[in-house]
Structures are given as C-alpha cells and as structure tokens.
mmCIF file of C-alpha atoms in Angstrom:
data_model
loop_
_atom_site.group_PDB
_atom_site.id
_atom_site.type_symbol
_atom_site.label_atom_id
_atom_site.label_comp_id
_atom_site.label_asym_id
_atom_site.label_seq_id
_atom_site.Cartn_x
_atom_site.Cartn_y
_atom_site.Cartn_z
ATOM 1 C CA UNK A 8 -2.370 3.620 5.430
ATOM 2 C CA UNK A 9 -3.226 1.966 2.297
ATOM 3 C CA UNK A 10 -3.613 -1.163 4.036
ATOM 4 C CA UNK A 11 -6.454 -0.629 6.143
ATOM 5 C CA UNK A 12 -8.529 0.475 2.865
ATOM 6 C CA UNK A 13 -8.736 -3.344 1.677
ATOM 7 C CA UNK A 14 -11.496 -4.992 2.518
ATOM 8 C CA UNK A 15 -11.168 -8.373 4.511
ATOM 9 C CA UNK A 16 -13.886 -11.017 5.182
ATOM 10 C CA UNK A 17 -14.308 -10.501 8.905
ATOM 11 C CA UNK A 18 -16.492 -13.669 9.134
ATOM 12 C CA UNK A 19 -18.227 -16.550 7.409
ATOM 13 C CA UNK A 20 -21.056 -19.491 7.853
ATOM 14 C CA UNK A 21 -22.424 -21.918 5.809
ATOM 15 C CA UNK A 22 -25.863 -21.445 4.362
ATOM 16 C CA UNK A 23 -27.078 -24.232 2.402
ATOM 17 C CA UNK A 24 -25.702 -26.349 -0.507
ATOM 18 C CA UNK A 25 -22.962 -23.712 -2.250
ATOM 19 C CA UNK A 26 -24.128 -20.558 -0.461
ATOM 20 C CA UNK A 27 -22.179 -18.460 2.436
ATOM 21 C CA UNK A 28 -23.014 -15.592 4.407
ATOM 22 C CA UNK A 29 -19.969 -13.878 4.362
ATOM 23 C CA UNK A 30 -19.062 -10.151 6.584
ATOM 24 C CA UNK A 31 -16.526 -7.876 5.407
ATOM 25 C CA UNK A 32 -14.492 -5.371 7.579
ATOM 26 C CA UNK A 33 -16.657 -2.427 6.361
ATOM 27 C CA UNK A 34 -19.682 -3.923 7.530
ATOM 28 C CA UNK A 35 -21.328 -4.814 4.313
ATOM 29 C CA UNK A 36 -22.421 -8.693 4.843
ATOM 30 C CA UNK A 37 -24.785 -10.926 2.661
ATOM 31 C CA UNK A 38 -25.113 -14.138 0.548
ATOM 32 C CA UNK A 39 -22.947 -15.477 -1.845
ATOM 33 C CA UNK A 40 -23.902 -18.515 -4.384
ATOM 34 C CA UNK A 41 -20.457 -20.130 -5.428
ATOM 35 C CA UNK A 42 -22.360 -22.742 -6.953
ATOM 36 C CA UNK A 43 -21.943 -22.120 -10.467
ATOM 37 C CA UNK A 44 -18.213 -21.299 -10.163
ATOM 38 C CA UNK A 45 -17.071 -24.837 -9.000
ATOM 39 C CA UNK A 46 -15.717 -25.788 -12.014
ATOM 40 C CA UNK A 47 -12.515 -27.493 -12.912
ATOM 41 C CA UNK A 48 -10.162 -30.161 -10.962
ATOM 42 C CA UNK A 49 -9.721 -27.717 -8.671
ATOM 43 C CA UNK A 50 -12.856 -26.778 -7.386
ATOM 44 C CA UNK A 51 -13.927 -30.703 -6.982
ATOM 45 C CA UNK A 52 -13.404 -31.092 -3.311
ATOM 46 C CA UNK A 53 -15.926 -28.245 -2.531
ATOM 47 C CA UNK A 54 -18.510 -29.722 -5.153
ATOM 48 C CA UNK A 55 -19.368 -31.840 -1.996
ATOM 49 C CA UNK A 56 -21.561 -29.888 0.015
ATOM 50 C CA UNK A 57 -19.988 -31.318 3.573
ATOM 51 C CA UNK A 58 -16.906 -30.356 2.146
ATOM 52 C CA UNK A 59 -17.845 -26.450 1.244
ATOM 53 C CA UNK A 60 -19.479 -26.009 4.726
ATOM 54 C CA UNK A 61 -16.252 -26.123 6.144
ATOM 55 C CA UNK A 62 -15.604 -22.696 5.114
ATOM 56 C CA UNK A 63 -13.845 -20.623 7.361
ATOM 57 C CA UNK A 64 -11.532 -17.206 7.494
ATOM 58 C CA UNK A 65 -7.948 -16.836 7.511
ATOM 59 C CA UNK A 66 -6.123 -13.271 7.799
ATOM 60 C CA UNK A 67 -9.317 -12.077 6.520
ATOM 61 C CA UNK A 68 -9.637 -14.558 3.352
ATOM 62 C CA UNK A 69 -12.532 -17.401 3.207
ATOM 63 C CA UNK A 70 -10.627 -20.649 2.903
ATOM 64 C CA UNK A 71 -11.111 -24.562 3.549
ATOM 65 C CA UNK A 72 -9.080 -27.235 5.240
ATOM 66 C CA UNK A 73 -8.010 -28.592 1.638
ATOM 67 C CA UNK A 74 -5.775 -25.321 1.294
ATOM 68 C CA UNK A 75 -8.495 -23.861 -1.515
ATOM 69 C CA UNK A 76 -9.694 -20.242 -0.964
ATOM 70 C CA UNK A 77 -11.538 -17.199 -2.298
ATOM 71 C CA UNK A 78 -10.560 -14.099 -3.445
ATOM 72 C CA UNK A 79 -12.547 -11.456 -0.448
ATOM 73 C CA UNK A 80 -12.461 -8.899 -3.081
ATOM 74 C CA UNK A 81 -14.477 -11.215 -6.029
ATOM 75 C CA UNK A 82 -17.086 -12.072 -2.663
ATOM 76 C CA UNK A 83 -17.604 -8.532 -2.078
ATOM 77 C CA UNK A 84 -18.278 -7.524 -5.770
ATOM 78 C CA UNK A 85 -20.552 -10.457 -5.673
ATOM 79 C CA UNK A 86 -22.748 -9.227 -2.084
ATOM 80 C CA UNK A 87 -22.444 -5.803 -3.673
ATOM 81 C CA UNK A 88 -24.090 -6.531 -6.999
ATOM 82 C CA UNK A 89 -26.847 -9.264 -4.891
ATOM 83 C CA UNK A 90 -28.033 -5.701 -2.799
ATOM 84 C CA UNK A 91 -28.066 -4.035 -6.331
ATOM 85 C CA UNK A 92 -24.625 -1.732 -5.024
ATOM 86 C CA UNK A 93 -22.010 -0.867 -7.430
ATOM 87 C CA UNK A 94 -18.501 -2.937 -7.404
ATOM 88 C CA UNK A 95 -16.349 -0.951 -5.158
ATOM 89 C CA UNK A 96 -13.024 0.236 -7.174
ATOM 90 C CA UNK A 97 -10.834 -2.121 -4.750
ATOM 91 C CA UNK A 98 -8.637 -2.526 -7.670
ATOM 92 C CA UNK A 99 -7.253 0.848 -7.705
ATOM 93 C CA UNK A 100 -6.639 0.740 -4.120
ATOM 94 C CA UNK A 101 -4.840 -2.527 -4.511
ATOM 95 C CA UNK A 102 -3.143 -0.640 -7.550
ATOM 96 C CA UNK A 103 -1.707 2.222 -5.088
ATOM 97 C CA UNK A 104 -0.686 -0.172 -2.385
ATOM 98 C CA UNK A 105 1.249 -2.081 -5.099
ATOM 99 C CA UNK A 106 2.930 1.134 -6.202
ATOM 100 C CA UNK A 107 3.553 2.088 -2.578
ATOM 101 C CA UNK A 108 5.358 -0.911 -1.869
ATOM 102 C CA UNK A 109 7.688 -0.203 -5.446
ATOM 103 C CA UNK A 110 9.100 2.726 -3.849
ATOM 104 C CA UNK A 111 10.255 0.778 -0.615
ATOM 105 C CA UNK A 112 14.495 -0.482 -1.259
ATOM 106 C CA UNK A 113 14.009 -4.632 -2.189
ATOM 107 C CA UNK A 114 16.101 -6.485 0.211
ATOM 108 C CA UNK A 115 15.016 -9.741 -0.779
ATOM 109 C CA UNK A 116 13.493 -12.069 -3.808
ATOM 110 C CA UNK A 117 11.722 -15.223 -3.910
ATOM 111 C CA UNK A 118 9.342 -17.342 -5.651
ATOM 112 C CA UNK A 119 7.905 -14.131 -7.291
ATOM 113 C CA UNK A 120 7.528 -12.258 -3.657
ATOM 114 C CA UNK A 121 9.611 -9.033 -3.215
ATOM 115 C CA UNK A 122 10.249 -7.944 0.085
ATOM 116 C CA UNK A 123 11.475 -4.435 0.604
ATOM 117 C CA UNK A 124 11.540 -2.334 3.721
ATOM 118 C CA UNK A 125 11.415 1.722 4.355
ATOM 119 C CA UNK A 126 12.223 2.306 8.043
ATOM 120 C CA UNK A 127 11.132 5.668 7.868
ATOM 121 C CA UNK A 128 7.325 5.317 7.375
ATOM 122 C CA UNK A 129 6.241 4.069 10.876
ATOM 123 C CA UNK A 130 6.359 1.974 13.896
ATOM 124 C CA UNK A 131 6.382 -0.926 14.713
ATOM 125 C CA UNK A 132 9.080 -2.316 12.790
ATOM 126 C CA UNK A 133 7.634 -4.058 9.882
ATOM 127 C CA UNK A 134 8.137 -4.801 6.382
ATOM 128 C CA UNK A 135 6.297 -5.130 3.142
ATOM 129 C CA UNK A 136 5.994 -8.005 0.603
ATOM 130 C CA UNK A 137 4.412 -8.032 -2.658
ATOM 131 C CA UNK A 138 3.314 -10.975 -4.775
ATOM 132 C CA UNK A 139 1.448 -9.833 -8.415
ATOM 133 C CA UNK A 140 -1.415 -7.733 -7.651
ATOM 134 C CA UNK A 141 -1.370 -8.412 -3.784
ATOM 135 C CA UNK A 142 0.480 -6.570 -0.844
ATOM 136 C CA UNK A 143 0.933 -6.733 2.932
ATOM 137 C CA UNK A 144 2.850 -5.457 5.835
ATOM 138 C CA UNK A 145 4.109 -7.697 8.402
ATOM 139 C CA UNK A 146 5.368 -6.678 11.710
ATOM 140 C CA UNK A 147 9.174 -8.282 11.962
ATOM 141 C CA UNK A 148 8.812 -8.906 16.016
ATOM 142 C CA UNK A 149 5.334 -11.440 16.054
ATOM 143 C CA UNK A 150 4.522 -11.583 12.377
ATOM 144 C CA UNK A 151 1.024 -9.728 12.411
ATOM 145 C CA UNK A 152 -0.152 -9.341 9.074
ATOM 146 C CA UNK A 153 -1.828 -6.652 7.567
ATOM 147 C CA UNK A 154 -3.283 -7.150 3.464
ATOM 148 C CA UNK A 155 -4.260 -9.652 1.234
ATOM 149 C CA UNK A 156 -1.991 -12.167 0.128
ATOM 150 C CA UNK A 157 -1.883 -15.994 -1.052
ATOM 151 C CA UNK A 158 -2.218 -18.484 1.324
ATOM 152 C CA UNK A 159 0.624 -20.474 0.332
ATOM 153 C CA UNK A 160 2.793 -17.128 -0.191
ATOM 154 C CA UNK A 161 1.348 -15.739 3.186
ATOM 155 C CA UNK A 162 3.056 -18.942 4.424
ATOM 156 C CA UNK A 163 6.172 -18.516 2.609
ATOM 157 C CA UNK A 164 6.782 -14.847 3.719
ATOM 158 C CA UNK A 165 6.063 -15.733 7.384
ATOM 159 C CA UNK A 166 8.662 -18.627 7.182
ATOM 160 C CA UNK A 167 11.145 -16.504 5.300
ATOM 161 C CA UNK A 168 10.688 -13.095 8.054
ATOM 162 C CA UNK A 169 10.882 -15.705 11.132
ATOM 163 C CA UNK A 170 14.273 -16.986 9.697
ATOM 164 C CA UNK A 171 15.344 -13.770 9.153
ATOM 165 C CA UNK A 172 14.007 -11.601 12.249
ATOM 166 C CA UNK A 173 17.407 -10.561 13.368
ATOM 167 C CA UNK A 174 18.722 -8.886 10.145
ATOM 168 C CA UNK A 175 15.340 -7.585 9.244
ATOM 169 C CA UNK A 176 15.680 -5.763 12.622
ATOM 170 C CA UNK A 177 19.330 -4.438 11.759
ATOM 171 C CA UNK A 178 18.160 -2.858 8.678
ATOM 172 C CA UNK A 179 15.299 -1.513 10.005
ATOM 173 C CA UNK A 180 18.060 0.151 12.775
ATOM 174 C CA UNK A 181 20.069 0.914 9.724
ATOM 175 C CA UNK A 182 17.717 2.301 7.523
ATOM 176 C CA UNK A 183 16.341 4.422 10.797
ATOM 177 C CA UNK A 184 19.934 6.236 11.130
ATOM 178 C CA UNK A 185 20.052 7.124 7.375
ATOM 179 C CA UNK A 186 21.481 3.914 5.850
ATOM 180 C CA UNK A 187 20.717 1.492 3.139
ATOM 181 C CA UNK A 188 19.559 -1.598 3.709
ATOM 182 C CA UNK A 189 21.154 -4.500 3.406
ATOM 183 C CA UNK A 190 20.117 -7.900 0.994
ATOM 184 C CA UNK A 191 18.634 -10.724 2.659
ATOM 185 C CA UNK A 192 19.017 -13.990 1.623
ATOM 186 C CA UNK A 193 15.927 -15.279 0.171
ATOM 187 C CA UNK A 194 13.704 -18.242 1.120
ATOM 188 C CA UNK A 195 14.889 -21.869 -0.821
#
C-alpha cells in the first residue's frame, strides 16, 4: 500500500535552544536545527525556546500545543542531508498516492478535501481523503489514520467521517455488491 511508504516521525525530544532529535518510521533518526527557519508571525511562539521544547508527535507529524507543526518529510530531508544521505524521492511517492486516490469515485467535497471511497481494494472498511499534495486512509469504524495530512484538515475529515459513519458504511456495502456510491453531504 502506498501508504505505508511515507515516512512518519515516530518520535521527538527537545535538544537545546531550536534543535530536536527527531525518529522516523524507517529508522533513520538525528538532529534537526529549526533555528534559522523561525521566521515570520507565524513562527513567533516557537522563537521562545520554552515554547519549542514542547514539541511533540501527532499521527506521525512533530507539532506544538499552539496548533503549529512541521512538515516530517522537510525534517527528514533535513537529518538526511546532516548524515551527508541523499533526499529521499518522498515526493513521487506522495505523487502516486495522490493519483491513487484520483481513481477512487468522490462522494464528498469540502474545504478543498475530497473524499472518495473504492470498496473493492481492501478491508477494513475505510476511505480516502485528499487535501493538495497530501493523502490518507481512514478506517470508517474507529477513525485510525493512515498518511500525512494537515492538522486542522486531519481534524476536519475525522469530524466529517464520525458524522457520517453510517452512510460511509452503506456505500462501502454498496460499492462491495457492484454499486456506485452514493454523495455524502459535506462538512459546513
């Protein structure tokens, strides 16, 4: 599954000032200076160094209690290239999970997240969302995510596939005897 070949950050600790030690689910681990990237309005809360050492992981994506995080697969060029490795090609595999998820029926649309749903890939009953450049699958009965997405989408989609767990899992019946899908009402 295209999925599983995304890298996550599997774990995370403060070092000193801007610097983490962050893990990745391939093993690879190392340090990370963010120091010089905390520019802009946005970055100001974790210009405070008590404030950045409250770094922590979320459905394998370093973020902080202000709602800011960091993109795993910018950390893991950035461990890479500190051990003198080559950038891993993560965006082609993010490229094929993208175009994966385009051949899936859409059965819903909101805030620039497409859900869509192909019953005849495989168990459990799950379905896909895509928002730009980032994919996951969720599992329709207890919401278990697997991919990279936005926090604030992440939390979006999980709303939206709670609401809706009882039609998602009539068109994934449907879909399983041969029929289309039907539309879900989106999240508003």
């Amino acid at each position: 599954m295209l999925e599983s070949e995304l890298v996550q950050v599997t774990g995370v600790r403060h070092v000193r000032s801007h610097v983490l030690w962050v893990e990745f689910s391939d093993g690879l681990s190392g340090e990370v200076d963010l120091g010089r990237d905390l520019t802009g309005e946005m970055f100001k809360p974790l210009r405070d160094p008590g404030v950045f050492a409250l770094a922590g992981v979320d459905h394998g994506i370093v973020v902080w209690p202000d709602g800011l995080d960091w993109s795993p697969a910018s950390l893991y060029d950035r461990v890479r290239a500190a051990k003198g490795l080559p950038p891993r090609p993560i965006d082609e595999i993010r490229r094929r999970q993208v175009e994966h998820s385009a051949r899936m029926p859409e059965i819903s649309r909101f805030f620039g997240i497409v859900i869509r749903m192909l019953a005849t890939e495989h168990q459990p009953p799950h379905f896909h969302a895509v928002h730009g450049e980032f994919a996951i699958s969720v599992t329709i009965r207890d919401g278990v995510v697997t991919g990279r997405f936005p926090r604030a989408a992440l939390r979006l989609v999980l709303q939206w596939g709670e609401l809706h767990r009882d039609e998602l899992l009539a068109n994934w019946e449907r879909m399983r005897t041969g029929k289309a899908a039907q539309p879900i009402a989106p999240l508003e």
